Amino acid sequence: MLSTPFRQFFTFTTQQRFAILLLLFVVVTGQCLYFFLDFTPTEINSKEKLQWLAMQHEVDSLKKESKNNVPKIYPFNPNFITDFKGYKLGMSVAEIDRLLAYRKKDLYVNSAAEFQDVTQISDGLLAKISPYFKFPDWVKNKKAFHKNNYFTASADKKKSIVVKDINQATQQDLMDIYGIGPALSERILKEKEKFGGFVSMQQMEFIWGLSPEVIDQLGAHFKILSVPEIRKIAINSASIKELSKIPYLNYYSAKEIVTYRSMNGTIKTEDLIKIKDFPVEKIKIIALYLEF
């Protein structure tokens, strides 16, 4: 038997006993409902959701079509491949540089085999891009041209060329080039003024309206003889605002540079092609304004 001091804790009135039984009943009933009833909410498809589900098949087919979509390659003269064009074709930087060095000697490739000899591209890549090579008509019909007369005339013409400084050229100097009129010459001068002077003849490739033939003529008649003073920007410490002032860079590309730098650390020259939305075709020119 319990002693008198503890007995009061175990003595209940009729109402208390009823309350305890009622509580016990509620607990047991709740447990039973929890185990035997399914409380998973019934998914109600809204009208909008049903419309999206109906369109899912069409979306999947469009995704599949976009993955299988291969960019179309148009016929081109391989002698005028730029850095960006070569990059898109799958050529390495070294292969593109070999071609550009060959062209600086005022030499041309006249066949796919000669193109491979100069660039040293693989047989696989040559087989992939050579069907799109388009050479001048005289290359295909050499019998219609007298070889000795052709090269003699070319040599005489080359001797008569007086090379001028593109940064000192007047509008009339530019208009003396076949294919350049008042509008194009003014556009070239405006580009020069915007950049404070050209640092590379490759910049001609990025002036709208200049054909590859005209660019080639400009390269034969003009050179960079007076290099403008360049204020180099330290790419690993410059702010977005400072980087956006570099030629051919804008706020968004400068922001991507800073983002890449914060995630990967120090940026080197070879890292530029890894930066999102970086203008790869202008990488050599932009690098002249950067300090690594």
CSV table of C-alpha atoms in Angstrom, one decimal:
chain,number,residue,atom,x,y,z
A,1,MET,CA,0.0,0.0,0.0
A,2,LEU,CA,1.1,3.5,-0.7
A,3,SER,CA,1.9,5.7,2.2
A,4,THR,CA,-0.3,8.6,3.1
A,5,PRO,CA,1.8,11.4,1.5
A,6,PHE,CA,1.8,9.8,-2.0
A,7,ARG,CA,-1.8,8.5,-2.0
A,8,GLN,CA,-3.2,11.9,-3.0
A,9,PHE,CA,-1.3,11.7,-6.3
A,10,PHE,CA,-3.0,8.5,-7.3
A,11,THR,CA,-6.5,9.3,-6.1
A,12,PHE,CA,-8.8,10.6,-8.9
A,13,THR,CA,-12.3,11.9,-8.9
A,14,THR,CA,-15.0,10.5,-11.3
A,15,GLN,CA,-14.5,13.5,-13.7
A,16,GLN,CA,-10.7,13.0,-13.7
A,17,ARG,CA,-11.1,9.3,-14.5
A,18,PHE,CA,-13.4,10.2,-17.4
A,19,ALA,CA,-11.0,12.8,-18.7
A,20,ILE,CA,-8.1,10.3,-18.6
A,21,LEU,CA,-10.2,7.7,-20.5
A,22,LEU,CA,-11.2,10.3,-23.1
A,23,LEU,CA,-7.6,11.4,-23.7
A,24,LEU,CA,-6.5,7.7,-24.0
A,25,PHE,CA,-9.3,7.1,-26.6
A,26,VAL,CA,-8.3,10.2,-28.6
A,27,VAL,CA,-4.6,9.1,-28.7
A,28,VAL,CA,-5.4,5.5,-29.7
A,29,THR,CA,-7.9,6.7,-32.4
A,30,GLY,CA,-5.3,9.2,-33.8
A,31,GLN,CA,-2.6,6.5,-34.0
A,32,CYS,CA,-5.0,4.1,-35.8
A,33,LEU,CA,-6.0,6.8,-38.3
A,34,TYR,CA,-2.3,7.6,-39.0
A,35,PHE,CA,-1.5,4.0,-39.8
A,36,PHE,CA,-4.6,2.9,-41.7
A,37,LEU,CA,-5.6,6.1,-43.7
A,38,ASP,CA,-3.7,7.5,-46.7
A,39,PHE,CA,-3.0,11.2,-46.2
A,40,THR,CA,-1.2,11.7,-49.5
A,41,PRO,CA,-2.6,14.9,-51.2
A,42,THR,CA,-4.4,14.3,-54.4
A,43,GLU,CA,-2.6,16.2,-57.2
A,44,ILE,CA,-4.9,18.5,-59.0
A,45,ASN,CA,-3.7,19.4,-62.5
A,46,SER,CA,-4.6,22.9,-63.3
A,47,LYS,CA,-5.6,24.0,-66.8
A,48,GLU,CA,-2.3,25.7,-67.3
A,49,LYS,CA,-0.3,22.7,-66.3
A,50,LEU,CA,-2.3,20.4,-68.6
A,51,GLN,CA,-1.5,22.8,-71.5
A,52,TRP,CA,2.3,22.6,-70.6
A,53,LEU,CA,2.1,18.8,-70.5
A,54,ALA,CA,0.4,18.8,-73.9
A,55,MET,CA,3.3,20.9,-75.3
A,56,GLN,CA,6.0,18.8,-73.8
A,57,HIS,CA,6.3,16.5,-76.8
A,58,GLU,CA,6.8,19.4,-79.1
A,59,VAL,CA,9.4,21.0,-76.8
A,60,ASP,CA,11.3,17.7,-76.7
A,61,SER,CA,11.3,17.4,-80.4
A,62,LEU,CA,12.6,21.0,-80.8
A,63,LYS,CA,15.4,20.3,-78.3
A,64,LYS,CA,16.4,17.2,-80.3
A,65,GLU,CA,16.4,19.1,-83.5
A,66,SER,CA,18.6,21.9,-82.1
A,67,LYS,CA,21.1,19.3,-80.9
A,68,ASN,CA,21.3,17.9,-84.4
A,69,ASN,CA,21.5,21.2,-86.1
A,70,VAL,CA,25.0,21.6,-87.6
A,71,PRO,CA,26.1,25.1,-88.6
A,72,LYS,CA,26.3,25.4,-92.4
A,73,ILE,CA,29.8,26.1,-93.9
A,74,TYR,CA,29.8,28.2,-97.1
A,75,PRO,CA,32.6,28.1,-99.7
A,76,PHE,CA,35.6,30.3,-98.8
A,77,ASN,CA,39.1,31.1,-100.0
A,78,PRO,CA,41.5,29.5,-97.4
A,79,ASN,CA,44.0,32.2,-98.0
A,80,PHE,CA,41.9,34.7,-96.1
A,81,ILE,CA,41.1,32.7,-93.0
A,82,THR,CA,41.1,34.9,-89.9
A,83,ASP,CA,41.8,33.8,-86.3
A,84,PHE,CA,38.1,33.5,-85.6
A,85,LYS,CA,37.3,31.7,-88.8
A,86,GLY,CA,40.2,29.2,-88.2
A,87,TYR,CA,39.0,28.7,-84.6
A,88,LYS,CA,35.5,27.9,-85.8
A,89,LEU,CA,36.8,25.4,-88.3
A,90,GLY,CA,38.7,23.6,-85.6
A,91,MET,CA,42.2,24.8,-86.4
A,92,SER,CA,44.7,25.3,-83.5
A,93,VAL,CA,46.4,28.6,-82.8
A,94,ALA,CA,49.7,27.3,-84.1
A,95,GLU,CA,48.1,26.1,-87.4
A,96,ILE,CA,46.5,29.5,-87.9
A,97,ASP,CA,49.7,31.3,-87.2
A,98,ARG,CA,51.6,29.3,-89.8
A,99,LEU,CA,49.1,30.3,-92.4
A,100,LEU,CA,49.2,34.0,-91.4
A,101,ALA,CA,53.0,33.9,-91.4
A,102,TYR,CA,52.9,32.4,-94.9
A,103,ARG,CA,50.5,35.1,-96.1
A,104,LYS,CA,52.7,37.9,-94.7
A,105,LYS,CA,55.3,36.8,-97.3
A,106,ASP,CA,52.7,37.7,-99.9
A,107,LEU,CA,52.4,34.0,-100.8
A,108,TYR,CA,49.2,32.1,-101.5
A,109,VAL,CA,48.1,28.5,-101.2
A,110,ASN,CA,46.5,27.2,-104.4
A,111,SER,CA,45.4,23.7,-103.4
A,112,ALA,CA,44.2,21.7,-100.4
A,113,ALA,CA,47.5,19.8,-100.3
A,114,GLU,CA,49.5,23.0,-100.2
A,115,PHE,CA,47.2,24.3,-97.5
A,116,GLN,CA,48.0,21.2,-95.4
A,117,ASP,CA,51.8,21.6,-96.1
A,118,VAL,CA,51.7,25.2,-94.8
A,119,THR,CA,49.4,24.8,-91.8
A,120,GLN,CA,50.3,21.1,-91.0
A,121,ILE,CA,46.7,20.3,-90.1
A,122,SER,CA,45.7,16.7,-89.7
A,123,ASP,CA,44.3,14.6,-92.5
A,124,GLY,CA,40.9,14.3,-90.7
A,125,LEU,CA,40.5,18.1,-90.5
A,126,LEU,CA,41.6,18.6,-94.0
A,127,ALA,CA,39.1,16.1,-95.3
A,128,LYS,CA,36.4,17.9,-93.3
A,129,ILE,CA,37.0,21.5,-94.5
A,130,SER,CA,38.7,21.1,-97.9
A,131,PRO,CA,35.4,20.5,-99.8
A,132,TYR,CA,34.5,24.1,-99.0
A,133,PHE,CA,37.8,25.6,-100.3
A,134,LYS,CA,37.1,28.0,-103.2
A,135,PHE,CA,40.2,29.2,-105.2
A,136,PRO,CA,40.3,31.9,-107.9
A,137,ASP,CA,39.4,30.8,-111.4
A,138,TRP,CA,43.0,31.2,-112.6
A,139,VAL,CA,44.1,28.5,-110.2
A,140,LYS,CA,41.7,26.0,-111.7
A,141,ASN,CA,42.6,27.1,-115.3
A,142,LYS,CA,46.3,27.6,-115.2
A,143,LYS,CA,46.6,26.9,-118.9
A,144,ALA,CA,44.7,30.1,-119.7
A,145,PHE,CA,47.5,32.1,-118.0
A,146,HIS,CA,51.1,32.4,-118.9
A,147,LYS,CA,53.0,31.5,-115.8
A,148,ASN,CA,56.1,33.6,-116.5
A,149,ASN,CA,54.2,36.7,-117.6
A,150,TYR,CA,51.8,36.5,-114.6
A,151,PHE,CA,54.6,36.3,-111.9
A,152,THR,CA,56.7,38.9,-113.8
A,153,ALA,CA,53.8,41.3,-113.8
A,154,SER,CA,53.2,40.6,-110.1
A,155,ALA,CA,56.8,41.2,-109.3
A,156,ASP,CA,56.9,44.5,-111.2
A,157,LYS,CA,53.7,45.6,-109.5
A,158,LYS,CA,55.1,44.8,-106.1
A,159,LYS,CA,58.3,46.8,-106.8
A,160,SER,CA,56.2,49.8,-107.6
A,161,ILE,CA,54.3,49.8,-104.3
A,162,VAL,CA,55.3,52.4,-101.8
A,163,VAL,CA,54.5,51.3,-98.3
A,164,LYS,CA,53.0,54.0,-96.1
A,165,ASP,CA,52.1,54.3,-92.4
A,166,ILE,CA,48.5,53.5,-91.9
A,167,ASN,CA,48.5,55.8,-88.8
A,168,GLN,CA,49.6,58.7,-91.0
A,169,ALA,CA,47.4,57.9,-94.0
A,170,THR,CA,45.1,60.6,-95.3
A,171,GLN,CA,41.7,60.0,-96.8
A,172,GLN,CA,43.1,60.4,-100.3
A,173,ASP,CA,45.8,57.8,-99.5
A,174,LEU,CA,43.1,55.3,-98.6
A,175,MET,CA,41.0,56.2,-101.6
A,176,ASP,CA,43.9,55.4,-103.9
A,177,ILE,CA,43.3,51.7,-103.0
A,178,TYR,CA,41.0,50.0,-105.5
A,179,GLY,CA,37.6,49.3,-103.8
A,180,ILE,CA,37.8,52.1,-101.2
A,181,GLY,CA,35.7,55.2,-101.7
A,182,PRO,CA,34.8,58.2,-99.6
A,183,ALA,CA,32.6,56.3,-97.2
A,184,LEU,CA,35.0,53.4,-96.5
A,185,SER,CA,38.0,55.7,-96.2
A,186,GLU,CA,36.1,57.9,-93.7
A,187,ARG,CA,35.1,54.8,-91.7
A,188,ILE,CA,38.8,53.7,-91.5
A,189,LEU,CA,39.9,57.1,-90.2
A,190,LYS,CA,37.1,57.1,-87.6
A,191,GLU,CA,38.2,53.7,-86.3
A,192,LYS,CA,41.8,55.0,-86.1
A,193,GLU,CA,40.6,58.1,-84.2
A,194,LYS,CA,38.5,56.0,-81.8
A,195,PHE,CA,41.4,53.8,-80.8
A,196,GLY,CA,44.0,56.5,-80.9
A,197,GLY,CA,45.8,54.8,-83.7
A,198,PHE,CA,46.0,51.2,-85.1
A,199,VAL,CA,48.3,48.7,-83.4
A,200,SER,CA,47.8,45.9,-85.9
A,201,MET,CA,46.8,45.7,-89.6
A,202,GLN,CA,44.6,42.9,-88.5
A,203,GLN,CA,42.2,45.6,-87.2
A,204,MET,CA,41.2,46.2,-90.8
A,205,GLU,CA,39.3,42.8,-90.7
A,206,PHE,CA,36.9,44.2,-88.1
A,207,ILE,CA,36.0,47.4,-90.0
A,208,TRP,CA,32.5,46.8,-91.6
A,209,GLY,CA,32.4,46.9,-95.3
A,210,LEU,CA,36.0,45.9,-96.2
A,211,SER,CA,36.2,42.9,-98.4
A,212,PRO,CA,39.0,40.3,-98.1
A,213,GLU,CA,40.5,41.6,-101.3
A,214,VAL,CA,40.5,45.2,-100.1
A,215,ILE,CA,42.0,44.2,-96.8
A,216,ASP,CA,44.7,42.3,-98.7
A,217,GLN,CA,45.5,45.5,-100.7
A,218,LEU,CA,45.6,47.6,-97.6
A,219,GLY,CA,48.1,45.1,-96.1
A,220,ALA,CA,50.3,45.5,-99.2
A,221,HIS,CA,50.3,49.3,-99.2
A,222,PHE,CA,50.2,50.1,-95.5
A,223,LYS,CA,52.0,49.0,-92.4
A,224,ILE,CA,52.2,50.0,-88.7
A,225,LEU,CA,55.3,52.2,-88.9
A,226,SER,CA,54.4,54.5,-86.0
A,227,VAL,CA,53.0,52.5,-83.1
A,228,PRO,CA,50.6,54.6,-80.9
A,229,GLU,CA,51.3,54.9,-77.2
A,230,ILE,CA,49.4,52.1,-75.5
A,231,ARG,CA,48.3,52.3,-71.8
A,232,LYS,CA,48.2,48.7,-70.8
A,233,ILE,CA,45.7,47.5,-68.2
A,234,ALA,CA,46.6,44.9,-65.6
A,235,ILE,CA,44.1,42.2,-66.2
A,236,ASN,CA,44.6,40.6,-62.8
A,237,SER,CA,43.8,43.7,-60.8
A,238,ALA,CA,41.8,46.0,-63.0
A,239,SER,CA,38.1,46.8,-62.3
A,240,ILE,CA,35.3,46.1,-64.7
A,241,LYS,CA,35.1,49.8,-65.6
A,242,GLU,CA,38.8,49.9,-66.5
A,243,LEU,CA,38.7,46.7,-68.5
A,244,SER,CA,35.6,47.9,-70.5
A,245,LYS,CA,37.7,50.8,-71.8
A,246,ILE,CA,40.0,48.4,-73.7
A,247,PRO,CA,39.3,48.3,-77.5
A,248,TYR,CA,36.8,45.6,-78.5
A,249,LEU,CA,35.7,44.9,-74.9
A,250,ASN,CA,32.5,46.1,-73.4
A,251,TYR,CA,30.9,46.0,-69.9
A,252,TYR,CA,29.6,42.5,-70.2
A,253,SER,CA,32.9,41.0,-71.5
A,254,ALA,CA,34.8,42.9,-68.8
A,255,LYS,CA,32.5,41.5,-66.2
A,256,GLU,CA,33.1,37.9,-67.4
A,257,ILE,CA,36.9,38.5,-67.1
A,258,VAL,CA,36.5,39.6,-63.5
A,259,THR,CA,34.2,36.7,-62.8
A,260,TYR,CA,36.6,34.2,-64.3
A,261,ARG,CA,39.5,35.8,-62.3
A,262,SER,CA,37.6,35.6,-59.0
A,263,MET,CA,36.9,31.9,-59.6
A,264,ASN,CA,40.2,30.7,-61.2
A,265,GLY,CA,42.8,33.1,-59.8
A,266,THR,CA,45.5,34.7,-62.0
A,267,ILE,CA,44.7,35.0,-65.7
A,268,LYS,CA,47.3,34.2,-68.3
A,269,THR,CA,47.3,34.9,-72.0
A,270,GLU,CA,46.2,31.3,-72.9
A,271,ASP,CA,43.3,31.6,-70.4
A,272,LEU,CA,41.5,34.3,-72.5
A,273,ILE,CA,39.8,31.8,-74.8
A,274,LYS,CA,38.3,30.1,-71.8
A,275,ILE,CA,36.4,33.2,-70.7
A,276,LYS,CA,32.7,33.2,-71.5
A,277,ASP,CA,31.7,35.5,-74.5
A,278,PHE,CA,35.3,36.7,-75.0
A,279,PRO,CA,35.8,38.0,-78.5
A,280,VAL,CA,38.3,35.3,-79.6
A,281,GLU,CA,38.7,36.6,-83.1
A,282,LYS,CA,40.2,39.8,-81.7
A,283,ILE,CA,42.3,38.1,-79.0
A,284,LYS,CA,45.7,39.1,-80.4
A,285,ILE,CA,44.8,42.7,-80.6
A,286,ILE,CA,43.2,42.9,-77.2
A,287,ALA,CA,46.2,41.2,-75.6
A,288,LEU,CA,48.3,44.2,-76.8
A,289,TYR,CA,46.3,46.4,-74.4
A,290,LEU,CA,46.7,44.0,-71.4
A,291,GLU,CA,49.4,43.4,-68.8
A,292,PHE,CA,49.5,39.9,-67.4
